[in-house]
Tab-separated table of N, CA and C in Angstrom:
chain	number	residue	atom	x	y	z
I	14	UNK	N	133.198	64.741	89.360
I	14	UNK	CA	131.793	65.125	89.365
I	14	UNK	C	131.231	64.962	90.783
I	15	UNK	N	130.328	65.830	91.146
I	15	UNK	CA	129.670	65.779	92.445
I	15	UNK	C	128.401	64.948	92.311
I	16	UNK	N	128.197	64.009	93.222
I	16	UNK	CA	127.023	63.135	93.172
I	16	UNK	C	125.940	63.616	94.120
I	17	UNK	N	124.705	63.457	93.662
I	17	UNK	CA	123.531	63.788	94.463
I	17	UNK	C	122.532	62.653	94.342
I	18	UNK	N	121.669	62.546	95.344
I	18	UNK	CA	120.527	61.649	95.276
I	18	UNK	C	119.303	62.476	95.657
I	19	UNK	N	118.231	62.305	94.893
I	19	UNK	CA	116.991	63.029	95.172
I	19	UNK	C	115.924	61.997	95.485
I	20	UNK	N	115.262	62.181	96.616
I	20	UNK	CA	114.132	61.340	96.984
I	20	UNK	C	112.895	62.214	96.976
I	21	UNK	N	111.848	61.705	96.361
I	21	UNK	CA	110.625	62.498	96.248
I	21	UNK	C	109.410	61.611	96.442
I	22	UNK	N	108.305	62.265	96.737
I	22	UNK	CA	107.015	61.583	96.748
I	22	UNK	C	106.061	62.407	95.906
I	23	UNK	N	105.475	61.755	94.905
I	23	UNK	CA	104.476	62.389	94.050
I	23	UNK	C	103.120	61.832	94.433
I	24	UNK	N	102.183	62.735	94.731
I	24	UNK	CA	100.867	62.332	95.186
I	24	UNK	C	100.038	61.648	94.123
I	25	UNK	N	98.872	61.163	94.517
I	25	UNK	CA	97.995	60.457	93.595
I	25	UNK	C	97.495	61.351	92.464
I	26	UNK	N	97.672	62.665	92.604
I	26	UNK	CA	97.320	63.587	91.529
I	26	UNK	C	98.510	63.897	90.617
I	27	UNK	N	99.658	63.244	90.859
I	27	UNK	CA	100.829	63.448	90.014
I	27	UNK	C	101.670	64.672	90.370
I	28	UNK	N	101.322	65.364	91.443
I	28	UNK	CA	102.085	66.544	91.871
I	28	UNK	C	103.101	66.137	92.944
I	29	UNK	N	104.299	66.689	92.848
I	29	UNK	CA	105.329	66.389	93.838
I	29	UNK	C	104.926	67.034	95.154
I	30	UNK	N	104.909	66.233	96.219
I	30	UNK	CA	104.501	66.691	97.548
I	30	UNK	C	105.679	66.813	98.510
I	31	UNK	N	106.740	66.047	98.233
I	31	UNK	CA	107.906	66.041	99.105
I	31	UNK	C	109.140	65.838	98.244
I	32	UNK	N	110.230	66.524	98.638
I	32	UNK	CA	111.489	66.315	97.940
I	32	UNK	C	112.657	66.590	98.875
I	33	UNK	N	113.682	65.769	98.741
I	33	UNK	CA	114.900	65.948	99.511
I	33	UNK	C	116.097	65.662	98.619
I	34	UNK	N	117.057	66.553	98.642
I	34	UNK	CA	118.296	66.355	97.893
I	34	UNK	C	119.399	66.034	98.891
I	35	UNK	N	120.146	64.998	98.602
I	35	UNK	CA	121.286	64.639	99.424
I	35	UNK	C	122.562	64.742	98.613
I	36	UNK	N	123.578	65.363	99.186
I	36	UNK	CA	124.870	65.424	98.524
I	36	UNK	C	125.747	64.310	99.066
I	37	UNK	N	126.304	63.548	98.162
I	37	UNK	CA	127.138	62.418	98.539
I	37	UNK	C	128.499	62.928	98.997
I	38	UNK	N	128.920	62.510	100.195
I	38	UNK	CA	130.227	62.904	100.713
I	38	UNK	C	131.231	61.752	100.631
I	39	UNK	N	130.739	60.538	100.410
I	39	UNK	CA	131.623	59.381	100.230
I	39	UNK	C	130.862	58.291	99.494
I	40	UNK	N	131.534	57.670	98.526
I	40	UNK	CA	130.964	56.529	97.813
I	40	UNK	C	131.758	55.281	98.159
I	41	UNK	N	131.105	54.138	98.033
I	41	UNK	CA	131.772	52.856	98.268
I	41	UNK	C	132.786	52.598	97.152
I	42	UNK	N	133.882	51.944	97.500
I	42	UNK	CA	134.908	51.661	96.512
I	42	UNK	C	135.215	50.189	96.344
I	43	UNK	N	134.651	49.349	97.193
I	43	UNK	CA	134.905	47.921	97.025
I	43	UNK	C	134.194	47.458	95.755
I	44	UNK	N	134.789	46.530	95.011
I	44	UNK	CA	134.211	46.115	93.724
I	44	UNK	C	132.744	45.692	93.796
I	45	UNK	N	132.347	45.010	94.868
I	45	UNK	CA	130.967	44.541	94.963
I	45	UNK	C	129.980	45.647	95.339
I	46	UNK	N	130.481	46.761	95.837
I	46	UNK	CA	129.601	47.852	96.275
I	46	UNK	C	129.763	49.124	95.435
I	47	UNK	N	130.558	49.073	94.389
I	47	UNK	CA	130.838	50.234	93.563
I	47	UNK	C	129.550	50.917	93.113
I	48	UNK	N	129.493	52.225	93.286
I	48	UNK	CA	128.310	52.996	92.890
I	48	UNK	C	127.332	53.248	94.016
I	49	UNK	N	127.508	52.568	95.148
I	49	UNK	CA	126.643	52.798	96.300
I	49	UNK	C	127.206	53.942	97.132
I	50	UNK	N	126.323	54.652	97.808
I	50	UNK	CA	126.746	55.774	98.632
I	50	UNK	C	127.089	55.295	100.034
I	51	UNK	N	128.110	55.930	100.625
I	51	UNK	CA	128.534	55.571	101.970
I	51	UNK	C	128.321	56.714	102.955
I	52	UNK	N	128.088	57.929	102.456
I	52	UNK	CA	127.844	59.074	103.321
I	52	UNK	C	127.114	60.171	102.551
I	53	UNK	N	126.063	60.726	103.158
I	53	UNK	CA	125.228	61.744	102.496
I	53	UNK	C	124.803	62.794	103.507
I	54	UNK	N	124.783	64.048	103.061
I	54	UNK	CA	124.211	65.126	103.862
I	54	UNK	C	123.077	65.763	103.063
I	55	UNK	N	121.985	66.146	103.737
I	55	UNK	CA	120.895	66.826	103.038
I	55	UNK	C	121.296	68.253	102.682
I	56	UNK	N	120.941	68.672	101.482
I	56	UNK	CA	121.224	70.029	101.007
I	56	UNK	C	120.006	70.554	100.261
I	57	UNK	N	119.946	71.844	100.058
I	57	UNK	CA	118.926	72.439	99.198
I	57	UNK	C	119.601	72.848	97.895
I	58	UNK	N	119.028	72.474	96.781
I	58	UNK	CA	119.492	72.809	95.437
I	58	UNK	C	118.263	73.174	94.614
I	59	UNK	N	117.771	74.419	94.737
I	59	UNK	CA	116.518	74.793	94.066
I	59	UNK	C	116.488	74.524	92.561
I	60	UNK	N	117.595	74.743	91.858
I	60	UNK	CA	117.600	74.489	90.417
I	60	UNK	C	117.429	73.004	90.116
I	61	UNK	N	118.111	72.160	90.852
I	61	UNK	CA	117.988	70.715	90.682
I	61	UNK	C	116.601	70.242	91.119
I	62	UNK	N	116.126	70.751	92.243
I	62	UNK	CA	114.789	70.390	92.728
I	62	UNK	C	113.727	70.724	91.686
I	63	UNK	N	113.851	71.885	91.066
I	63	UNK	CA	112.874	72.295	90.055
I	63	UNK	C	112.931	71.383	88.830
I	64	UNK	N	114.142	71.024	88.386
I	64	UNK	CA	114.279	70.121	87.235
I	64	UNK	C	113.625	68.772	87.513
I	65	UNK	N	113.863	68.231	88.710
I	65	UNK	CA	113.295	66.928	89.062
I	65	UNK	C	111.775	67.036	89.172
I	66	UNK	N	111.281	68.098	89.807
I	66	UNK	CA	109.826	68.285	89.931
I	66	UNK	C	109.182	68.362	88.553
I	67	UNK	N	109.741	69.165	87.664
I	67	UNK	CA	109.176	69.289	86.311
I	67	UNK	C	109.164	67.949	85.583
I	68	UNK	N	110.243	67.181	85.726
I	68	UNK	CA	110.314	65.873	85.081
I	68	UNK	C	109.249	64.932	85.633
I	69	UNK	N	109.201	64.790	86.965
I	69	UNK	CA	108.247	63.858	87.574
I	69	UNK	C	106.807	64.244	87.257
I	70	UNK	N	106.483	65.524	87.368
I	70	UNK	CA	105.118	65.964	87.069
I	70	UNK	C	104.828	65.854	85.576
I	71	UNK	N	105.848	66.054	84.745
I	71	UNK	CA	105.668	65.960	83.293
I	71	UNK	C	105.320	64.565	82.822
I	72	UNK	N	105.826	63.547	83.507
I	72	UNK	CA	105.511	62.169	83.110
I	72	UNK	C	104.350	61.604	83.919
I	73	UNK	N	103.785	62.407	84.829
I	73	UNK	CA	102.651	61.954	85.634
I	73	UNK	C	103.019	60.904	86.657
I	74	UNK	N	104.225	60.973	87.184
I	74	UNK	CA	104.717	59.984	88.130
I	74	UNK	C	103.913	60.036	89.422
I	75	UNK	N	103.629	58.863	89.994
I	75	UNK	CA	102.929	58.750	91.273
I	75	UNK	C	103.728	57.809	92.163
I	76	UNK	N	103.957	58.235	93.403
I	76	UNK	CA	104.642	57.379	94.371
I	76	UNK	C	106.015	57.894	94.736
I	77	UNK	N	106.789	57.006	95.369
I	77	UNK	CA	108.136	57.342	95.815
I	77	UNK	C	109.100	57.200	94.652
I	78	UNK	N	110.035	58.134	94.554
I	78	UNK	CA	111.072	58.041	93.529
I	78	UNK	C	112.427	58.350	94.153
I	79	UNK	N	113.434	57.763	93.565
I	79	UNK	CA	114.822	57.920	93.998
I	79	UNK	C	115.632	58.154	92.733
I	80	UNK	N	116.247	59.342	92.612
I	80	UNK	CA	116.930	59.734	91.387
I	80	UNK	C	118.415	59.946	91.676
I	81	UNK	N	119.270	59.322	90.891
I	81	UNK	CA	120.718	59.490	91.019
I	81	UNK	C	121.192	60.497	89.983
I	82	UNK	N	121.971	61.489	90.449
I	82	UNK	CA	122.395	62.608	89.603
I	82	UNK	C	123.867	62.923	89.875
I	83	UNK	N	124.560	63.328	88.840
I	83	UNK	CA	125.918	63.854	89.004
I	83	UNK	C	125.952	65.251	88.386
I	84	UNK	N	126.749	66.113	89.015
I	84	UNK	CA	126.939	67.464	88.498
I	84	UNK	C	128.308	67.533	87.837
I	85	UNK	N	128.327	67.941	86.573
I	85	UNK	CA	129.564	68.075	85.818
I	85	UNK	C	129.991	69.533	85.856
I	86	UNK	N	131.022	69.847	86.629
I	86	UNK	CA	131.487	71.230	86.779
I	86	UNK	C	132.031	71.788	85.468
I	87	UNK	N	132.537	70.926	84.586
I	87	UNK	CA	133.079	71.401	83.306
I	87	UNK	C	131.991	71.978	82.406
I	88	UNK	N	130.824	71.338	82.414
I	88	UNK	CA	129.728	71.804	81.555
I	88	UNK	C	128.692	72.620	82.315
I	89	UNK	N	128.727	72.526	83.653
I	89	UNK	CA	127.725	73.218	84.467
I	89	UNK	C	126.358	72.565	84.394
I	90	UNK	N	126.323	71.284	84.053
I	90	UNK	CA	125.045	70.586	83.879
I	90	UNK	C	124.925	69.398	84.825
I	91	UNK	N	123.674	69.102	85.179
I	91	UNK	CA	123.368	67.905	85.941
I	91	UNK	C	123.127	66.772	84.957
I	92	UNK	N	123.647	65.593	85.276
I	92	UNK	CA	123.443	64.404	84.450
I	92	UNK	C	122.623	63.410	85.269
I	93	UNK	N	121.453	63.061	84.764
I	93	UNK	CA	120.568	62.141	85.455
I	93	UNK	C	120.899	60.719	85.017
I	94	UNK	N	121.103	59.818	86.002
I	94	UNK	CA	121.502	58.461	85.694
I	94	UNK	C	120.348	57.474	85.708
I	95	UNK	N	119.521	57.552	86.728
I	95	UNK	CA	118.414	56.611	86.811
I	95	UNK	C	117.369	57.117	87.795
I	96	UNK	N	116.178	56.567	87.635
I	96	UNK	CA	115.111	56.825	88.598
I	96	UNK	C	114.613	55.466	89.063
I	97	UNK	N	114.540	55.299	90.363
I	97	UNK	CA	114.047	54.057	90.952
I	97	UNK	C	112.673	54.313	91.561
I	98	UNK	N	111.744	53.393	91.391
I	98	UNK	CA	110.393	53.561	91.950
I	98	UNK	C	110.309	53.104	93.403
I	99	UNK	N	111.319	53.452	94.175
I	99	UNK	CA	111.398	53.066	95.589
I	99	UNK	C	112.423	53.966	96.247
I	100	UNK	N	112.412	53.992	97.564
I	100	UNK	CA	113.505	54.683	98.225
I	100	UNK	C	114.622	53.670	98.433
I	101	UNK	N	115.848	54.153	98.341
I	101	UNK	CA	116.997	53.266	98.423
I	101	UNK	C	117.550	53.161	99.828
I	102	UNK	N	118.550	52.326	99.977
I	102	UNK	CA	119.227	52.130	101.254
I	102	UNK	C	119.740	53.451	101.801
I	103	UNK	N	120.279	54.276	100.914
I	103	UNK	CA	120.859	55.550	101.342
I	103	UNK	C	119.819	56.615	101.646
I	104	UNK	N	118.554	56.344	101.383
I	104	UNK	CA	117.494	57.325	101.649
I	104	UNK	C	117.348	57.632	103.127
I	105	UNK	N	118.018	56.860	103.948
I	105	UNK	CA	117.952	57.088	105.394
I	105	UNK	C	118.584	58.419	105.779
I	106	UNK	N	119.292	59.070	104.843
I	106	UNK	CA	119.842	60.396	105.136
I	106	UNK	C	118.715	61.383	105.461
I	107	UNK	N	117.521	61.113	104.973
I	107	UNK	CA	116.370	61.982	105.263
I	107	UNK	C	116.042	61.934	106.758
I	108	UNK	N	116.223	60.768	107.374
I	108	UNK	CA	116.018	60.655	108.832
I	108	UNK	C	117.045	61.497	109.584
I	109	UNK	N	118.261	61.586	109.035
I	109	UNK	CA	119.280	62.426	109.669
I	109	UNK	C	118.828	63.888	109.678
I	110	UNK	N	117.996	64.255	108.706
I	110	UNK	CA	117.452	65.618	108.636
I	110	UNK	C	116.164	65.746	109.447
I	111	UNK	N	115.774	64.673	110.139
I	111	UNK	CA	114.628	64.731	111.036
I	111	UNK	C	113.287	64.471	110.387
I	112	UNK	N	113.267	63.798	109.219
I	112	UNK	CA	112.000	63.569	108.549
I	112	UNK	C	111.872	62.111	108.146
I	113	UNK	N	110.663	61.588	108.166
I	113	UNK	CA	110.392	60.216	107.775
I	113	UNK	C	109.680	60.237	106.420
I	114	UNK	N	110.360	59.758	105.390
I	114	UNK	CA	109.810	59.754	104.030
I	114	UNK	C	108.483	59.007	103.944
I	115	UNK	N	108.280	58.002	104.761
I	115	UNK	CA	107.048	57.212	104.692
I	115	UNK	C	105.830	57.967	105.214
I	116	UNK	N	106.050	59.148	105.790
I	116	UNK	CA	104.934	60.006	106.194
I	116	UNK	C	104.118	60.433	104.977
I	117	UNK	N	104.796	60.656	103.862
I	117	UNK	CA	104.136	61.204	102.672
I	117	UNK	C	103.043	60.315	102.085
I	118	UNK	N	103.292	59.021	101.860
I	118	UNK	CA	102.200	58.185	101.343
I	118	UNK	C	101.007	58.126	102.296
I	119	UNK	N	101.270	58.174	103.595
I	119	UNK	CA	100.184	58.137	104.575
I	119	UNK	C	99.348	59.413	104.483
I	120	UNK	N	100.003	60.569	104.437
I	120	UNK	CA	99.288	61.842	104.322
I	120	UNK	C	98.428	61.855	103.066
I	121	UNK	N	98.979	61.355	101.966
I	121	UNK	CA	98.294	61.403	100.676
I	121	UNK	C	97.232	60.307	100.532
I	122	UNK	N	97.668	59.072	100.574
I	122	UNK	CA	96.779	57.966	100.237
I	122	UNK	C	95.858	57.540	101.371
I	123	UNK	N	96.295	57.653	102.616
I	123	UNK	CA	95.473	57.210	103.739
I	123	UNK	C	94.607	58.346	104.272
I	124	UNK	N	95.255	59.498	104.543
I	124	UNK	CA	94.516	60.628	105.106
I	124	UNK	C	93.831	61.479	104.040
I	125	UNK	N	94.263	61.369	102.793
I	125	UNK	CA	93.647	62.123	101.701
I	125	UNK	C	93.900	63.618	101.745
I	126	UNK	N	94.975	64.039	102.391
I	126	UNK	CA	95.297	65.459	102.491
I	126	UNK	C	96.078	65.887	101.258
I	127	UNK	N	95.592	66.911	100.582
I	127	UNK	CA	96.249	67.428	99.388
I	127	UNK	C	96.754	68.831	99.689
I	128	UNK	N	97.986	69.091	99.294
I	128	UNK	CA	98.607	70.390	99.527
I	128	UNK	C	99.188	70.902	98.222
I	129	UNK	N	99.175	72.208	98.050
I	129	UNK	CA	99.767	72.799	96.852
I	129	UNK	C	101.254	73.074	97.021
I	130	UNK	N	101.784	72.855	98.209
I	130	UNK	CA	103.203	73.139	98.439
I	130	UNK	C	103.993	71.833	98.546
I	131	UNK	N	105.285	71.944	98.319
I	131	UNK	CA	106.187	70.807	98.451
I	131	UNK	C	106.877	70.917	99.806
I	132	UNK	N	106.915	69.805	100.539
I	132	UNK	CA	107.621	69.780	101.813
I	132	UNK	C	109.076	69.379	101.570
I	133	UNK	N	109.973	70.023	102.303
I	133	UNK	CA	111.399	69.702	102.266
I	133	UNK	C	111.844	69.475	103.708
I	134	UNK	N	112.741	68.520	103.946
I	134	UNK	CA	113.226	68.360	105.318
I	134	UNK	C	113.998	69.615	105.727
I	135	UNK	N	113.761	70.068	106.931
I	135	UNK	CA	114.376	71.313	107.384
I	135	UNK	C	115.564	71.092	108.307
I	136	UNK	N	115.751	69.870	108.781
I	136	UNK	CA	116.826	69.603	109.716
I	136	UNK	C	118.164	69.367	109.033
I	137	UNK	N	119.172	69.204	109.870
I	137	UNK	CA	120.520	68.911	109.395
I	137	UNK	C	120.956	67.573	109.952
I	138	UNK	N	121.954	67.003	109.364
I	138	UNK	CA	122.507	65.762	109.864
I	138	UNK	C	123.372	65.129	108.803
I	139	UNK	N	123.900	63.977	109.127
I	139	UNK	CA	124.701	63.215	108.159
I	139	UNK	C	124.389	61.741	108.359
I	140	UNK	N	124.218	61.041	107.259
I	140	UNK	CA	123.992	59.608	107.266
I	140	UNK	C	125.234	58.926	106.713
I	141	UNK	N	125.592	57.793	107.270
I	141	UNK	CA	126.703	57.002	106.749
I	141	UNK	C	126.432	55.524	106.959
I	142	UNK	N	126.925	54.729	106.036
I	142	UNK	CA	126.822	53.274	106.172
I	142	UNK	C	128.152	52.682	106.620
I	143	UNK	N	129.144	53.531	106.789
I	143	UNK	CA	130.473	53.085	107.202
I	143	UNK	C	130.796	53.691	108.569
I	144	UNK	N	131.757	53.138	109.269
I	144	UNK	CA	132.143	53.702	110.567
I	144	UNK	C	132.682	55.133	110.425
I	145	UNK	N	132.580	55.885	111.496
I	145	UNK	CA	133.026	57.280	111.517
I	145	UNK	C	134.485	57.422	111.063
I	146	UNK	N	135.343	56.560	111.542
I	146	UNK	CA	136.762	56.628	111.176
I	146	UNK	C	136.984	56.469	109.682
I	147	UNK	N	136.242	55.558	109.072
I	147	UNK	CA	136.343	55.348	107.626
I	147	UNK	C	135.845	56.574	106.878
I	148	UNK	N	134.734	57.112	107.329
I	148	UNK	CA	134.166	58.305	106.704
I	148	UNK	C	135.166	59.463	106.762
I	149	UNK	N	135.723	59.699	107.945
I	149	UNK	CA	136.658	60.811	108.114
I	149	UNK	C	137.956	60.595	107.331
I	150	UNK	N	138.401	59.367	107.236
I	150	UNK	CA	139.655	59.085	106.536
I	150	UNK	C	139.549	59.279	105.027
I	151	UNK	N	138.387	58.915	104.444
I	151	UNK	CA	138.300	58.878	102.991
I	151	UNK	C	137.450	59.977	102.345
I	152	UNK	N	136.766	60.792	103.137
I	152	UNK	CA	136.019	61.900	102.532
I	152	UNK	C	136.981	62.825	101.808
I	153	UNK	N	136.606	63.310	100.619
I	153	UNK	CA	137.502	64.226	99.910
I	153	UNK	C	137.651	65.555	100.653
I	154	UNK	N	138.752	66.222	100.406
I	154	UNK	CA	139.023	67.518	101.027
I	154	UNK	C	138.120	68.584	100.413
I	155	UNK	N	137.946	69.682	101.133
I	155	UNK	CA	137.202	70.807	100.593
I	155	UNK	C	136.030	71.221	101.451
I	156	UNK	N	135.202	72.084	100.882
I	156	UNK	CA	134.081	72.687	101.606
I	156	UNK	C	133.072	71.657	102.088
I	157	UNK	N	132.777	70.656	101.256
I	157	UNK	CA	131.766	69.667	101.647
I	157	UNK	C	132.278	68.823	102.811
I	158	UNK	N	133.570	68.540	102.848
I	158	UNK	CA	134.156	67.802	103.973
I	158	UNK	C	134.031	68.616	105.259
I	159	UNK	N	134.323	69.909	105.163
I	159	UNK	CA	134.236	70.782	106.337
I	159	UNK	C	132.811	70.804	106.882
I	160	UNK	N	131.831	70.862	105.975
I	160	UNK	CA	130.426	70.853	106.414
I	160	UNK	C	130.081	69.514	107.056
I	161	UNK	N	130.523	68.433	106.435
I	161	UNK	CA	130.236	67.096	106.969
I	161	UNK	C	130.855	66.917	108.356
I	162	UNK	N	132.090	67.344	108.528
I	162	UNK	CA	132.759	67.224	109.831
I	162	UNK	C	132.025	68.043	110.883
I	163	UNK	N	131.581	69.251	110.512
I	163	UNK	CA	130.820	70.091	111.452
I	163	UNK	C	129.512	69.404	111.849
I	164	UNK	N	128.846	68.754	110.900
I	164	UNK	CA	127.600	68.040	111.207
I	164	UNK	C	127.860	66.847	112.116
I	165	UNK	N	128.958	66.148	111.884
I	165	UNK	CA	129.311	65.015	112.747
I	165	UNK	C	129.543	65.496	114.172
I	166	UNK	N	130.271	66.593	114.320
I	166	UNK	CA	130.546	67.139	115.653
I	166	UNK	C	129.262	67.570	116.355
I	167	UNK	N	128.336	68.144	115.587
I	167	UNK	CA	127.109	68.675	116.179
I	167	UNK	C	126.065	67.591	116.454
I	168	UNK	N	125.902	66.641	115.520
I	168	UNK	CA	124.801	65.675	115.621
I	168	UNK	C	125.233	64.216	115.715
I	169	UNK	N	126.497	63.930	115.461
I	169	UNK	CA	126.901	62.542	115.336
I	169	UNK	C	126.523	62.031	113.960
I	170	UNK	N	126.534	60.731	113.774
I	170	UNK	CA	126.212	60.129	112.478
I	170	UNK	C	124.945	59.295	112.627
I	171	UNK	N	124.022	59.470	111.710
I	171	UNK	CA	122.822	58.640	111.662
I	171	UNK	C	123.162	57.399	110.850
I	172	UNK	N	122.965	56.253	111.465
I	172	UNK	CA	123.258	54.979	110.800
I	172	UNK	C	122.086	54.035	111.028
I	173	UNK	N	121.677	53.358	109.994
I	173	UNK	CA	120.589	52.389	110.110
I	173	UNK	C	120.949	51.328	111.138
I	174	UNK	N	122.228	50.973	111.203
I	174	UNK	CA	122.694	49.903	112.083
I	174	UNK	C	122.636	50.292	113.560
I	175	UNK	N	122.497	51.565	113.868
I	175	UNK	CA	122.560	52.026	115.256
I	175	UNK	C	121.175	52.251	115.857
I	176	UNK	N	120.377	51.201	115.908
I	176	UNK	CA	119.058	51.289	116.507
I	176	UNK	C	119.153	50.764	117.936
I	177	UNK	N	118.964	51.642	118.943
I	177	UNK	CA	119.125	51.195	120.329
I	177	UNK	C	118.185	50.054	120.707
I	178	UNK	N	117.046	49.912	120.012
I	178	UNK	CA	116.130	48.812	120.324
I	178	UNK	C	116.674	47.459	119.878
I	179	UNK	N	117.726	47.468	119.019
I	179	UNK	CA	118.338	46.223	118.601
I	179	UNK	C	119.316	45.655	119.625
I	180	UNK	N	119.594	46.390	120.697
I	180	UNK	CA	120.570	45.961	121.678
I	180	UNK	C	119.994	45.048	122.765
I	181	UNK	N	118.717	44.853	122.780
I	181	UNK	CA	118.076	44.008	123.774
I	181	UNK	C	118.469	42.542	123.530
I	182	UNK	N	118.915	41.852	124.570
I	182	UNK	CA	119.322	40.464	124.436
I	182	UNK	C	118.178	39.571	123.928
I	183	UNK	N	116.940	39.883	124.317
I	183	UNK	CA	115.814	39.080	123.855
I	183	UNK	C	115.639	39.199	122.340
I	184	UNK	N	115.951	40.352	121.790
I	184	UNK	CA	115.846	40.544	120.353
I	184	UNK	C	116.905	39.721	119.648
C-alpha cells in the first residue's frame, strides 16, 4: 500500500483554507519508530484532497489537522487511519515545498482574512529524517523513487536537523 499524509488548516468558519498531501517515500523500520515516516515528497492528489476537505468541513473541524492515509491498489480505495489535531514531525515536508504551515492560523485568527479558495504549496522538494545515504539505500524501486532522486539532485534534502543557525558555538 502507498502511504500519504495530509496536513490541512480549517479556518474559524470550518472551511478548509490550506491543504498539502505528502507521499511517503520511506518509513521507519526500527521497532521503536515503526509507523513513522522517514521521507516525504509533496504531491497533488485532487481526489484525496476533495475527500479530506469534505470530511473536515462535514464535521466542522477548526484548526490544524494531520491525516494518515494508505492507498490500497487492490481495491482502488484510500484507507484513513487517524486524524491528529496538530501537525506532526513529518509535516516539515511542507517547508521543502516552500511553505510554512503556521502562516495559516496567523492569516485566519490574527489577521482575520477569509478566502473562498484553498491554498496548496506550489514548490517541490523532499523532506527526510534520515541521512541521504539511508534514504537512497532503502527507498523502494519505481516511479516514486525516480522522482525522489530527481528532487534530491535538484534541491537537496530538507531536514529539521539542518538549521545553519544551530552551528554557532554560542548556541
